[in-house]
Coordinates of C-alpha atoms in Angstrom, one line a residue:
Chain A
X279 CA -7.9 15.7 6.3
X280 CA -10.5 15.5 9.0
X281 CA -14.0 16.8 8.9
X282 CA -13.1 20.1 10.6
X283 CA -10.7 20.8 7.9
X284 CA -13.2 19.9 5.3
X285 CA -15.7 22.4 6.8
X286 CA -13.1 25.1 7.0
X287 CA -12.1 24.5 3.4
X288 CA -15.8 24.6 2.4
X289 CA -16.1 28.0 4.1
X290 CA -13.0 29.3 2.5
X291 CA -14.3 27.8 -0.8
X292 CA -17.3 30.1 -0.5
X293 CA -15.0 33.1 -0.4
X294 CA -13.0 31.7 -3.3
X295 CA -16.1 30.7 -5.4
X296 CA -15.7 33.9 -7.4
X297 CA -12.1 32.9 -8.4
X298 CA -13.1 29.3 -9.3
X299 CA -16.2 30.5 -11.3
X300 CA -13.9 32.7 -13.4
X301 CA -11.7 29.8 -14.5
X302 CA -11.9 28.2 -17.9
X303 CA -13.6 24.9 -18.6
X304 CA -11.7 21.7 -17.8
X305 CA -9.4 23.7 -15.6
X306 CA -8.6 20.7 -13.4
X307 CA -6.6 19.3 -16.3
X308 CA -4.7 22.5 -16.8
X309 CA -4.0 22.8 -13.1
X310 CA -2.5 19.4 -12.7
X311 CA -0.5 19.5 -15.9
X312 CA 0.8 23.0 -15.5
X313 CA 4.6 22.9 -15.8
X314 CA 4.6 19.3 -17.1
X315 CA 7.3 18.5 -19.7
X316 CA 7.5 15.5 -22.0
X317 CA 11.0 14.1 -21.7
X318 CA 10.6 10.9 -23.7
X319 CA 8.1 9.6 -26.1
X320 CA 8.2 6.3 -27.8
X321 CA 5.5 3.7 -28.7
X322 CA 3.9 2.5 -25.4
X323 CA 6.2 4.6 -23.3
X324 CA 6.0 8.3 -22.1
X325 CA 8.2 10.0 -19.5
X326 CA 7.2 13.4 -18.2
X327 CA 8.7 15.6 -15.5
X328 CA 7.5 18.5 -13.4
X329 CA 8.4 20.6 -10.3
X330 CA 5.8 20.4 -7.5
X331 CA 4.0 23.7 -7.4
X332 CA 2.2 25.2 -4.3
X333 CA -1.1 24.6 -6.1
X334 CA -0.7 20.8 -5.9
X335 CA 0.1 20.5 -2.2
X336 CA -2.2 18.9 0.4
X337 CA -3.0 19.9 3.9
X338 CA 0.3 18.3 5.1
X339 CA 2.2 20.5 2.6
X340 CA 3.2 17.6 0.5
X341 CA 2.3 16.5 -3.1
X342 CA -1.5 15.8 -3.1
X343 CA -2.4 12.1 -3.5
X344 CA -5.4 13.2 -5.5
X345 CA -3.1 15.1 -7.9
X346 CA -1.1 12.0 -8.4
X347 CA -4.3 10.1 -9.2
X348 CA -5.2 12.8 -11.8
X349 CA -1.8 12.4 -13.4
X350 CA -2.2 8.6 -13.4
X351 CA -5.4 9.3 -15.4
X352 CA -3.9 11.8 -17.8
X353 CA -0.3 10.7 -18.4
X354 CA -1.6 7.1 -18.4
X355 CA -4.1 8.0 -21.2
X356 CA -1.3 9.7 -23.1
X357 CA 0.5 6.5 -23.7
X358 CA -2.5 4.7 -25.3
X359 CA -2.3 4.9 -29.1
X360 CA -5.1 7.1 -30.4
X361 CA -8.1 5.1 -31.7
X362 CA -11.2 6.7 -33.2
X363 CA -12.4 7.6 -29.7
X364 CA -10.3 8.3 -26.6
X365 CA -12.2 5.7 -24.5
X366 CA -13.4 5.8 -20.9
X367 CA -11.7 5.0 -17.7
X368 CA -12.8 1.7 -16.1
X369 CA -10.5 1.7 -13.1
X370 CA -7.7 3.8 -11.6
X371 CA -5.6 2.9 -8.6
X372 CA -2.5 4.4 -6.9
X373 CA -0.3 3.2 -4.0
X374 CA 1.7 5.9 -2.2
X375 CA 5.1 5.0 -0.6
X376 CA 6.6 8.3 0.3
X377 CA 5.9 12.1 0.3
X378 CA 7.2 14.6 -2.2
X379 CA 7.6 18.2 -1.4
X380 CA 7.3 21.8 -2.8
X381 CA 9.7 22.5 -5.7
X382 CA 10.9 18.9 -5.7
X383 CA 11.4 17.6 -9.3
X384 CA 9.5 14.4 -10.1
X385 CA 9.3 12.1 -13.1
X386 CA 6.1 10.4 -14.2
X387 CA 6.8 7.2 -16.2
X388 CA 3.9 5.6 -18.1
X389 CA 4.1 2.2 -19.8
X390 CA 1.5 0.5 -21.9
X391 CA 0.9 -3.0 -20.5
X392 CA -1.9 -4.0 -22.7
X393 CA -3.5 -2.5 -25.9
X394 CA -6.3 -4.9 -27.0
X395 CA -9.4 -4.5 -29.0
X396 CA -11.5 -3.5 -26.1
X397 CA -9.2 -2.7 -23.1
X398 CA -6.0 -0.8 -22.6
X399 CA -4.0 -1.0 -19.3
X400 CA -1.2 1.4 -18.3
X401 CA 1.3 1.4 -15.4
X402 CA 2.3 4.8 -14.1
X403 CA 5.4 5.2 -11.8
X404 CA 6.3 8.4 -9.9
X405 CA 10.0 8.9 -9.2
X406 CA 12.0 11.6 -7.4
X407 CA 14.3 12.9 -10.1
X408 CA 17.3 13.4 -7.8
X409 CA 17.4 9.9 -6.3
X410 CA 15.4 7.9 -8.9
X411 CA 13.4 6.6 -5.9
X412 CA 9.8 5.5 -6.7
X413 CA 7.3 7.2 -4.4
X414 CA 4.0 6.1 -5.9
X415 CA 2.8 3.6 -8.5
X416 CA -0.6 3.4 -10.2
X417 CA -2.5 1.6 -12.9
X418 CA -5.2 2.9 -15.3
X419 CA -7.6 0.7 -17.2
X420 CA -9.6 2.1 -20.1
X421 CA -12.4 0.7 -22.2
X422 CA -11.6 1.7 -25.8
X423 CA -15.0 2.0 -27.3
X424 CA -17.4 4.9 -26.6
X425 CA -18.8 5.5 -23.1
X426 CA -22.3 4.7 -24.2
X427 CA -21.2 1.1 -24.9
X428 CA -19.7 0.6 -21.5
Chain B
X281 CA -6.8 11.6 -23.9
X282 CA -4.2 10.8 -26.6
X283 CA -0.7 12.3 -26.8
X284 CA -1.8 14.9 -29.3
X285 CA -4.2 16.3 -26.8
X286 CA -1.6 16.2 -24.1
X287 CA 0.7 18.3 -26.3
X288 CA -2.0 20.7 -27.2
X289 CA -2.9 21.0 -23.5
X290 CA 0.7 21.6 -22.5
X291 CA 0.9 24.4 -25.1
X292 CA -2.3 26.0 -23.8
X293 CA -0.9 25.4 -20.4
X294 CA 2.0 27.7 -21.2
X295 CA -0.5 30.5 -22.1
X296 CA -2.3 29.8 -18.9
X297 CA 0.7 29.5 -16.6
X298 CA 0.2 33.1 -15.5
X299 CA -3.4 32.3 -14.3
X300 CA -2.2 29.1 -12.5
X301 CA 0.7 30.9 -10.9
X302 CA -1.6 33.5 -9.4
X303 CA -3.7 30.9 -7.7
X304 CA -3.4 30.3 -3.9
X305 CA -1.6 27.3 -2.4
X306 CA -3.4 24.0 -2.3
X307 CA -5.8 25.3 -4.9
X308 CA -6.4 21.7 -6.3
X309 CA -8.4 21.0 -3.1
X310 CA -10.4 24.2 -3.5
X311 CA -11.1 23.5 -7.1
X312 CA -12.5 20.0 -6.6
X313 CA -14.5 20.9 -3.5
X314 CA -15.9 24.2 -4.8
X315 CA -19.7 23.9 -4.4
X316 CA -19.5 20.8 -2.3
X317 CA -22.2 20.6 0.4
X318 CA -22.3 18.4 3.5
X319 CA -25.8 16.8 3.6
X320 CA -25.3 14.2 6.4
X321 CA -22.7 13.7 9.0
X322 CA -22.7 11.0 11.6
X323 CA -19.9 8.9 13.1
X324 CA -18.3 6.9 10.2
X325 CA -20.6 8.3 7.6
X326 CA -20.6 11.5 5.5
X327 CA -22.8 12.3 2.5
X328 CA -21.9 15.4 0.3
X329 CA -23.5 16.7 -2.8
X330 CA -22.5 18.9 -5.6
X331 CA -23.3 20.1 -9.1
X332 CA -20.8 19.2 -11.7
X333 CA -19.1 22.4 -12.8
X334 CA -17.3 23.2 -16.1
X335 CA -14.0 23.2 -14.2
X336 CA -14.3 19.5 -13.4
X337 CA -15.0 18.2 -17.0
X338 CA -12.6 16.0 -19.0
X339 CA -11.9 16.1 -22.7
X340 CA -15.2 14.1 -23.4
X341 CA -17.1 16.9 -21.5
X342 CA -18.0 14.5 -18.7
X343 CA -17.1 14.5 -15.0
X344 CA -13.3 14.0 -14.8
X345 CA -12.2 10.6 -13.5
X346 CA -9.3 12.3 -11.8
X347 CA -11.6 14.7 -10.0
X348 CA -13.5 11.7 -8.7
X349 CA -10.3 10.2 -7.4
X350 CA -9.5 13.5 -5.7
X351 CA -12.9 13.4 -4.0
X352 CA -12.4 9.8 -3.0
X353 CA -9.2 11.1 -1.3
X354 CA -10.8 14.1 0.4
X355 CA -14.3 13.1 1.2
X356 CA -12.9 9.7 2.2
X357 CA -10.5 11.3 4.6
X358 CA -13.3 13.5 6.1
X359 CA -15.0 10.4 7.5
X360 CA -12.0 9.3 9.5
X361 CA -12.1 10.4 13.2
X362 CA -9.5 13.0 13.8
X363 CA -6.4 11.6 15.5
X364 CA -3.3 13.6 16.5
X365 CA -2.2 13.6 12.9
X366 CA -4.3 13.3 9.7
X367 CA -2.3 10.4 8.4
X368 CA -1.0 9.6 4.9
X369 CA -2.7 7.8 2.0
X370 CA -1.5 4.3 1.4
X371 CA -3.8 3.4 -1.5
X372 CA -6.7 4.9 -3.5
X373 CA -8.7 3.1 -6.1
X374 CA -11.8 4.0 -8.2
X375 CA -14.0 2.1 -10.6
X376 CA -16.1 4.0 -13.1
X377 CA -19.4 2.7 -14.3
X378 CA -21.0 5.5 -16.0
X379 CA -20.5 9.2 -17.1
X380 CA -21.9 12.2 -15.3
X381 CA -22.4 15.5 -17.1
X382 CA -22.3 19.3 -16.6
X383 CA -24.7 20.6 -14.1
X384 CA -25.7 17.1 -13.0
X385 CA -26.3 16.8 -9.3
X386 CA -24.3 14.1 -7.6
X387 CA -24.0 12.6 -4.2
X388 CA -20.7 11.4 -2.6
X389 CA -21.3 8.8 0.2
X390 CA -18.3 7.9 2.3
X391 CA -18.5 5.1 4.9
X392 CA -15.7 4.1 7.3
X393 CA -15.0 0.4 6.9
X394 CA -12.1 0.2 9.3
X395 CA -10.6 2.5 11.9
X396 CA -7.8 0.6 13.7
X397 CA -4.7 1.7 15.5
X398 CA -2.6 2.0 12.4
X399 CA -4.9 1.8 9.3
X400 CA -8.2 3.3 8.3
X401 CA -10.2 2.2 5.2
X402 CA -13.1 4.1 3.7
X403 CA -15.5 3.2 0.9
X404 CA -16.7 6.1 -1.3
X405 CA -19.7 5.8 -3.6
X406 CA -20.8 8.3 -6.3
X407 CA -24.5 8.5 -7.1
X408 CA -26.7 10.5 -9.5
X409 CA -29.0 12.4 -7.2
X410 CA -32.0 12.2 -9.5
X411 CA -32.0 8.4 -10.1
X412 CA -29.9 7.2 -7.1
X413 CA -27.8 5.2 -9.6
X414 CA -24.2 4.5 -8.5
X415 CA -21.8 5.7 -11.2
X416 CA -18.4 5.2 -9.5
X417 CA -17.1 3.5 -6.4
X418 CA -13.7 3.8 -4.7
X419 CA -11.7 2.9 -1.6
X420 CA -9.2 5.0 0.3
X421 CA -6.7 3.4 2.8
X422 CA -4.8 5.6 5.2
X423 CA -1.9 4.9 7.5
X424 CA -2.8 6.9 10.7
X425 CA 0.7 7.7 12.1
X426 CA 2.9 10.4 10.6
X427 CA 4.3 10.1 7.1
X428 CA 7.9 9.7 8.4
X429 CA 6.9 6.4 10.0
X430 CA 5.4 5.0 6.8
Chain C
X93 CA -19.0 -18.0 -13.7
X94 CA -22.7 -17.5 -13.4
X95 CA -24.9 -18.6 -10.5
X96 CA -25.9 -21.8 -12.2
X97 CA -22.3 -22.9 -12.4
X98 CA -21.8 -21.9 -8.8
X99 CA -24.7 -24.1 -7.8
X100 CA -23.5 -27.0 -9.8
X101 CA -20.0 -26.6 -8.3
X102 CA -21.5 -26.5 -4.8
X103 CA -23.3 -29.8 -5.5
X104 CA -20.1 -31.3 -6.9
X105 CA -18.4 -29.9 -3.8
X106 CA -20.6 -32.0 -1.6
X107 CA -19.4 -35.1 -3.4
X108 CA -15.8 -33.9 -3.1
X109 CA -16.0 -32.7 0.5
X110 CA -14.4 -36.0 1.6
X111 CA -11.4 -35.3 -0.6
X112 CA -11.1 -31.7 0.6
X113 CA -11.5 -32.7 4.3
X114 CA -8.6 -35.2 4.0
X115 CA -6.2 -32.5 2.8
X116 CA -3.6 -31.0 5.1
X117 CA -3.9 -27.6 6.7
X118 CA -3.0 -24.5 4.6
X119 CA -3.5 -26.6 1.5
X120 CA -4.5 -23.6 -0.6
X121 CA -0.9 -22.4 -0.4
X122 CA 0.5 -25.8 -1.5
X123 CA -2.0 -26.0 -4.3
X124 CA -1.1 -22.7 -5.9
X125 CA 2.6 -23.1 -5.3
X126 CA 2.9 -26.7 -6.5
X127 CA 5.5 -26.8 -9.2
X128 CA 6.7 -23.3 -8.5
X129 CA 10.5 -22.8 -9.1
X130 CA 12.7 -19.9 -7.8
X131 CA 14.7 -18.7 -10.8
X132 CA 16.2 -15.6 -9.4
X133 CA 16.6 -14.2 -5.9
X134 CA 18.3 -10.9 -5.0
X135 CA 17.4 -8.2 -2.5
X136 CA 14.0 -6.8 -3.4
X137 CA 13.6 -9.0 -6.4
X138 CA 12.4 -12.6 -6.9
X139 CA 11.5 -14.3 -10.2
X140 CA 9.6 -17.7 -10.1
X141 CA 8.4 -19.8 -12.9
X142 CA 5.8 -22.6 -13.2
X143 CA 3.8 -24.6 -15.7
X144 CA 0.0 -24.1 -15.5
X145 CA -1.5 -27.3 -14.1
X146 CA -5.1 -28.6 -14.5
X147 CA -5.7 -27.8 -10.8
X148 CA -5.3 -24.0 -11.5
X149 CA -7.7 -23.7 -14.4
X150 CA -11.0 -21.8 -14.3
X151 CA -14.3 -22.7 -15.9
X152 CA -13.0 -21.2 -19.3
X153 CA -10.1 -23.7 -19.1
X154 CA -7.6 -20.9 -18.6
X155 CA -5.4 -19.9 -15.7
X156 CA -7.6 -18.9 -12.8
X157 CA -7.6 -15.1 -11.9
X158 CA -8.0 -16.1 -8.3
X159 CA -4.9 -18.3 -8.5
X160 CA -3.0 -15.3 -9.9
X161 CA -4.3 -13.2 -6.9
X162 CA -3.0 -15.9 -4.5
X163 CA 0.4 -15.8 -6.2
X164 CA 0.5 -12.0 -6.0
X165 CA -0.1 -12.5 -2.2
X166 CA 2.5 -15.2 -1.8
X167 CA 5.3 -14.4 -4.2
X168 CA 4.8 -10.7 -3.4
X169 CA 5.3 -11.5 0.3
X170 CA 8.4 -13.5 -0.5
X171 CA 10.2 -10.4 -1.7
X172 CA 9.8 -8.5 1.6
X173 CA 12.8 -8.8 3.9
X174 CA 11.9 -10.9 6.9
X175 CA 11.1 -8.7 10.0
X176 CA 10.2 -10.1 13.4
X177 CA 6.8 -10.8 12.1
X178 CA 5.6 -11.5 8.6
X179 CA 3.0 -8.7 8.7
X180 CA -0.6 -8.7 7.4
X181 CA -2.0 -7.8 4.0
X182 CA -3.6 -4.4 3.7
X183 CA -4.5 -4.5 0.0
X184 CA -4.1 -6.7 -3.0
X185 CA -5.0 -5.9 -6.6
X186 CA -4.5 -7.5 -10.0
X187 CA -5.3 -6.5 -13.5
X188 CA -5.6 -9.2 -16.2
X189 CA -4.7 -8.5 -19.8
X190 CA -4.7 -11.9 -21.4
X191 CA -5.4 -15.6 -20.8
X192 CA -2.8 -18.2 -20.1
X193 CA -3.5 -21.9 -20.8
X194 CA -2.8 -25.4 -19.5
X195 CA 0.9 -26.4 -19.6
X196 CA 1.9 -22.9 -20.6
X197 CA 5.1 -21.8 -18.8
X198 CA 4.8 -18.5 -16.9
X199 CA 7.1 -16.3 -15.0
X200 CA 6.2 -14.4 -11.9
X201 CA 8.4 -11.4 -11.2
X202 CA 8.1 -9.6 -7.8
X203 CA 9.8 -6.3 -7.1
X204 CA 9.9 -4.5 -3.8
X205 CA 8.7 -0.9 -4.4
X206 CA 8.7 0.2 -0.7
X207 CA 10.0 -1.3 2.5
X208 CA 9.4 1.2 5.3
X209 CA 9.0 1.0 9.0
X210 CA 5.3 0.3 8.8
X211 CA 4.4 -0.6 5.2
X212 CA 5.8 -2.6 2.4
X213 CA 4.6 -2.5 -1.2
X214 CA 5.4 -5.1 -3.9
X215 CA 4.7 -5.1 -7.7
X216 CA 4.1 -8.6 -9.2
X217 CA 4.2 -9.1 -13.0
X218 CA 3.0 -12.3 -14.8
X219 CA 4.7 -13.0 -18.1
X220 CA 4.5 -15.8 -20.7
X221 CA 7.9 -17.4 -20.7
X222 CA 8.0 -18.0 -24.5
X223 CA 7.1 -14.5 -25.6
X224 CA 8.0 -12.5 -22.5
X225 CA 4.5 -10.9 -22.9
X226 CA 3.0 -9.5 -19.6
X227 CA -0.5 -11.0 -19.1
X228 CA -1.3 -9.7 -15.6
X229 CA 0.1 -7.2 -13.1
X230 CA -0.7 -6.8 -9.4
X231 CA 0.3 -5.0 -6.3
X232 CA 0.5 -6.2 -2.7
X233 CA 0.6 -3.8 0.3
X234 CA 1.5 -5.2 3.7
X235 CA 1.4 -3.7 7.2
X236 CA 4.6 -4.9 8.8
X237 CA 3.6 -5.0 12.5
X238 CA 1.4 -7.7 14.0
X239 CA -2.2 -8.1 12.9
X240 CA -3.5 -7.0 16.3
X241 CA -2.0 -3.5 15.8
X242 CA -3.7 -3.0 12.4
Chain D
X197 CA 5.5 -15.0 4.3
X198 CA 9.2 -14.5 3.9
X199 CA 11.4 -16.2 1.4
X200 CA 12.6 -18.8 3.9
X201 CA 9.0 -20.0 4.3
X202 CA 8.5 -20.0 0.6
X203 CA 11.5 -22.3 0.2
X204 CA 10.4 -24.6 3.0
X205 CA 6.9 -24.7 1.4
X206 CA 8.4 -25.5 -2.0
X207 CA 10.3 -28.4 -0.5
X208 CA 7.2 -29.6 1.3
X209 CA 5.5 -29.1 -2.0
X210 CA 7.7 -31.6 -3.7
X211 CA 6.7 -34.2 -1.1
X212 CA 3.1 -33.3 -1.6
X213 CA 3.2 -33.2 -5.4
X214 CA 1.8 -36.7 -5.6
X215 CA -1.3 -35.5 -3.6
X216 CA -1.7 -32.4 -5.8
X217 CA -1.3 -34.4 -9.0
X218 CA -4.0 -36.7 -8.1
X219 CA -6.6 -33.9 -7.7
X220 CA -9.3 -33.2 -10.3
X221 CA -9.1 -30.3 -12.8
X222 CA -10.1 -26.9 -11.5
X223 CA -9.6 -28.1 -8.0
X224 CA -8.7 -24.6 -6.8
X225 CA -12.3 -23.6 -7.2
X226 CA -13.6 -26.6 -5.3
X227 CA -11.1 -26.0 -2.5
X228 CA -12.2 -22.4 -1.9
X229 CA -15.9 -23.1 -2.3
X230 CA -16.0 -26.2 -0.2
X231 CA -18.6 -25.7 2.5
X232 CA -20.0 -22.5 0.9
X233 CA -23.7 -22.1 1.3
X234 CA -26.0 -19.7 -0.7
X235 CA -28.1 -17.9 1.9
X236 CA -29.8 -15.3 -0.3
X237 CA -30.2 -14.9 -4.0
X238 CA -32.0 -12.1 -5.8
X239 CA -31.2 -10.1 -8.9
X240 CA -27.9 -8.4 -8.5
X241 CA -27.4 -9.7 -4.9
X242 CA -26.0 -12.9 -3.6
X243 CA -25.1 -13.7 0.1
X244 CA -23.1 -16.8 0.9
X245 CA -21.7 -18.1 4.1
X246 CA -19.1 -20.6 5.2
X247 CA -17.0 -21.8 8.1
X248 CA -13.3 -21.2 7.7
X249 CA -11.6 -24.6 7.2
X250 CA -8.0 -25.5 8.0
X251 CA -7.4 -25.8 4.2
X252 CA -7.9 -22.0 3.8
X253 CA -5.5 -20.8 6.5
X254 CA -2.3 -18.8 5.9
X255 CA 1.0 -19.1 7.7
X256 CA -0.4 -16.9 10.5
X257 CA -3.2 -19.4 11.0
X258 CA -5.8 -16.9 9.9
X259 CA -8.1 -16.8 6.8
X260 CA -5.9 -16.6 3.7
X261 CA -6.0 -13.2 1.9
X262 CA -5.5 -15.1 -1.4
X263 CA -8.5 -17.3 -0.6
X264 CA -10.6 -14.1 0.0
X265 CA -9.4 -12.8 -3.5
X266 CA -10.5 -16.1 -5.0
X267 CA -13.9 -15.7 -3.4
X268 CA -14.1 -12.1 -4.7
X269 CA -13.5 -13.6 -8.1
X270 CA -16.0 -16.4 -7.8
X271 CA -18.9 -15.1 -5.7
X272 CA -18.5 -11.8 -7.5
X273 CA -19.0 -13.5 -10.8
X274 CA -22.0 -15.4 -9.5
X275 CA -24.0 -12.2 -9.2
X276 CA -23.5 -11.2 -12.8
X277 CA -26.5 -12.2 -15.0
X278 CA -25.5 -15.0 -17.3
X279 CA -24.8 -13.7 -20.8
X280 CA -23.9 -16.0 -23.7
X281 CA -20.4 -16.1 -22.3
X282 CA -19.2 -15.8 -18.8
X283 CA -16.7 -13.0 -19.6
X284 CA -13.2 -12.4 -18.4
X285 CA -11.8 -10.7 -15.4
X286 CA -10.3 -7.2 -16.0
X287 CA -9.4 -6.3 -12.4
X288 CA -9.8 -7.7 -8.9
X289 CA -8.9 -5.8 -5.7
X290 CA -9.3 -6.6 -2.0
X291 CA -8.7 -4.5 1.1
X292 CA -8.2 -6.4 4.4
X293 CA -9.2 -4.9 7.7
X294 CA -9.1 -7.7 10.2
X295 CA -8.2 -11.4 10.5
X296 CA -10.7 -14.2 10.6
X297 CA -9.9 -17.5 12.2
X298 CA -10.4 -21.3 12.0
X299 CA -14.1 -22.4 12.3
X300 CA -15.2 -18.7 12.4
X301 CA -18.5 -18.3 10.4
X302 CA -18.3 -15.7 7.7
X303 CA -20.7 -14.1 5.2
X304 CA -19.8 -13.1 1.7
X305 CA -22.1 -10.4 0.3
X306 CA -21.8 -9.7 -3.4
X307 CA -23.7 -6.7 -5.0
X308 CA -23.8 -5.9 -8.7
X309 CA -22.8 -2.2 -9.1
X310 CA -22.8 -2.1 -12.9
X311 CA -24.1 -4.5 -15.6
X312 CA -23.5 -2.8 -19.0
X313 CA -23.1 -4.0 -22.5
X314 CA -19.4 -4.5 -22.1
X315 CA -18.4 -4.3 -18.5
X316 CA -19.8 -5.6 -15.2
X317 CA -18.6 -4.5 -11.7
X318 CA -19.4 -6.2 -8.4
X319 CA -18.6 -5.2 -4.8
X320 CA -17.9 -8.1 -2.4
X321 CA -18.0 -7.6 1.3
X322 CA -16.8 -10.1 3.9
X323 CA -18.5 -10.0 7.3
X324 CA -18.1 -12.0 10.6
X325 CA -21.5 -13.7 11.1
X326 CA -21.5 -13.3 14.8
X327 CA -20.8 -9.5 15.0
X328 CA -21.7 -8.4 11.5
X329 CA -18.4 -6.7 11.4
X330 CA -16.9 -6.2 7.9
X331 CA -13.3 -7.6 7.7
X332 CA -12.6 -7.3 4.0
X333 CA -14.0 -5.6 0.9
X334 CA -13.2 -6.1 -2.7
X335 CA -14.3 -5.3 -6.2
X336 CA -14.3 -7.4 -9.4
X337 CA -14.5 -5.9 -12.9
X338 CA -15.4 -8.2 -15.8
X339 CA -15.4 -7.6 -19.5
X340 CA -18.5 -9.4 -20.8
X341 CA -17.5 -10.4 -24.3
X342 CA -15.2 -13.3 -25.0
X343 CA -11.5 -13.3 -23.9
X344 CA -10.2 -13.1 -27.5
X345 CA -11.9 -9.7 -27.9
X346 CA -10.3 -8.2 -24.8

């Protein structure tokens, strides 16, 4: 999105500020997980699925790369066994290979690669449900102690 | 966030589905850019600022890592000179060094590192406005032709 | 490695400059691939194995993270079907989960995630041969046209 | 580099195994740091420079992306204040924007972004000395305690 679009969006944003201000706390998590289903759950492995909603589209009318990053964060964290504290993110990365479109069904497959004393690492794969084709892959690294000890 | 929280959130999500369904298209962009101001704009360099709103908090009540990733995507793209097409994301990464909290003022500083024929790369830095301290840094790589040619 | 070690190494380097200067071109590739065996080769999938040699150790006497990055680059590229040109690297990343030691046998498993018109993406996994345990994972993104078009 | 080249290199590697086997321990560090000079050194900031040698070229006869990753690892670590232990790498990433060629003089600029109790993060920028143009940028995250506690 170029700067012109950013400016237009910011202007629209002002109109929509009243809507946004009325939304509950932590709404960004609700927005990106709305419609998410847990299909499989075993130690170190979670598979979720969802249909891409109009809320999660980008300016090209395809699934927003930032929404995918949010899901790498959240579904990635869901696969980490619960310690005393939920830990803090150290690094998140995502590579995008293909676009996914409105109403398309996707699968989000998170695998725990490492669960150590201090650090956990998760790989998160995005697939198109129909073809099984991977369209994005990310990794999420968390430090498992409390944020103040980072 | 552990799996228990994911499940609770999904259950809450069902209650909130009506709210989410009523929201306009591409709302995820509006949500994360709500309150964003452009402070500086010169070729290859954009600085924005915002106050962290309750909507952008995570389960630890600090600024959501996924929201930061969304902003790396969007503010990062804003610094790329507008070609015929806005291009598609190839890779996004973010490292997190510190937490930022509700109502804290932050600056998002995006610099164009590369603008070639095919690929653009942007560095995006998050700073606390009061102290100038960097609390996250990311990079966004875009392929500048249309998605179908990726 | 701290600065003191860097300085000591640079001083040693001066003594060793004669050795380095006598080595053939592109020696860094030979050094990191010395002893590498191809165990499996099918479209979009290559598995190699090697024993960790003293040459590839870091200052902690474990397998050098930089050597792993080099192998993500090279074994990752080997899995990309040969176009007219070999392409140029756009991004390489590696996460490290565990140390590997001298004489330990490791497997390097490279899978093609995307092979498009413009971009190829490969995932590269490092495993300990004895236990099958993953100790590092990386990704390598290449732009498939010539460097001058980047 | 395609598979054919890998195979050819492995065959050549067998011829060259005697050379490699005669090299000292940790030679990969010496190889990539040969000719490296420290130009500036202040808390949290190190700038080095070097001329690209024939040893560090890739199959396209330009500076090897894997060599850059090695330098992100090593020069990045040099900027971290020396604790009791040198720590272990958690993640390394590099984006490449341009090629650098034989005998070209380059600068490697490492800045400490975070030095916490548990984690340090460094940004490493590669510039062409003549033009000041950035041609690669990376990040290196280290966990500061001993590897066994990772």
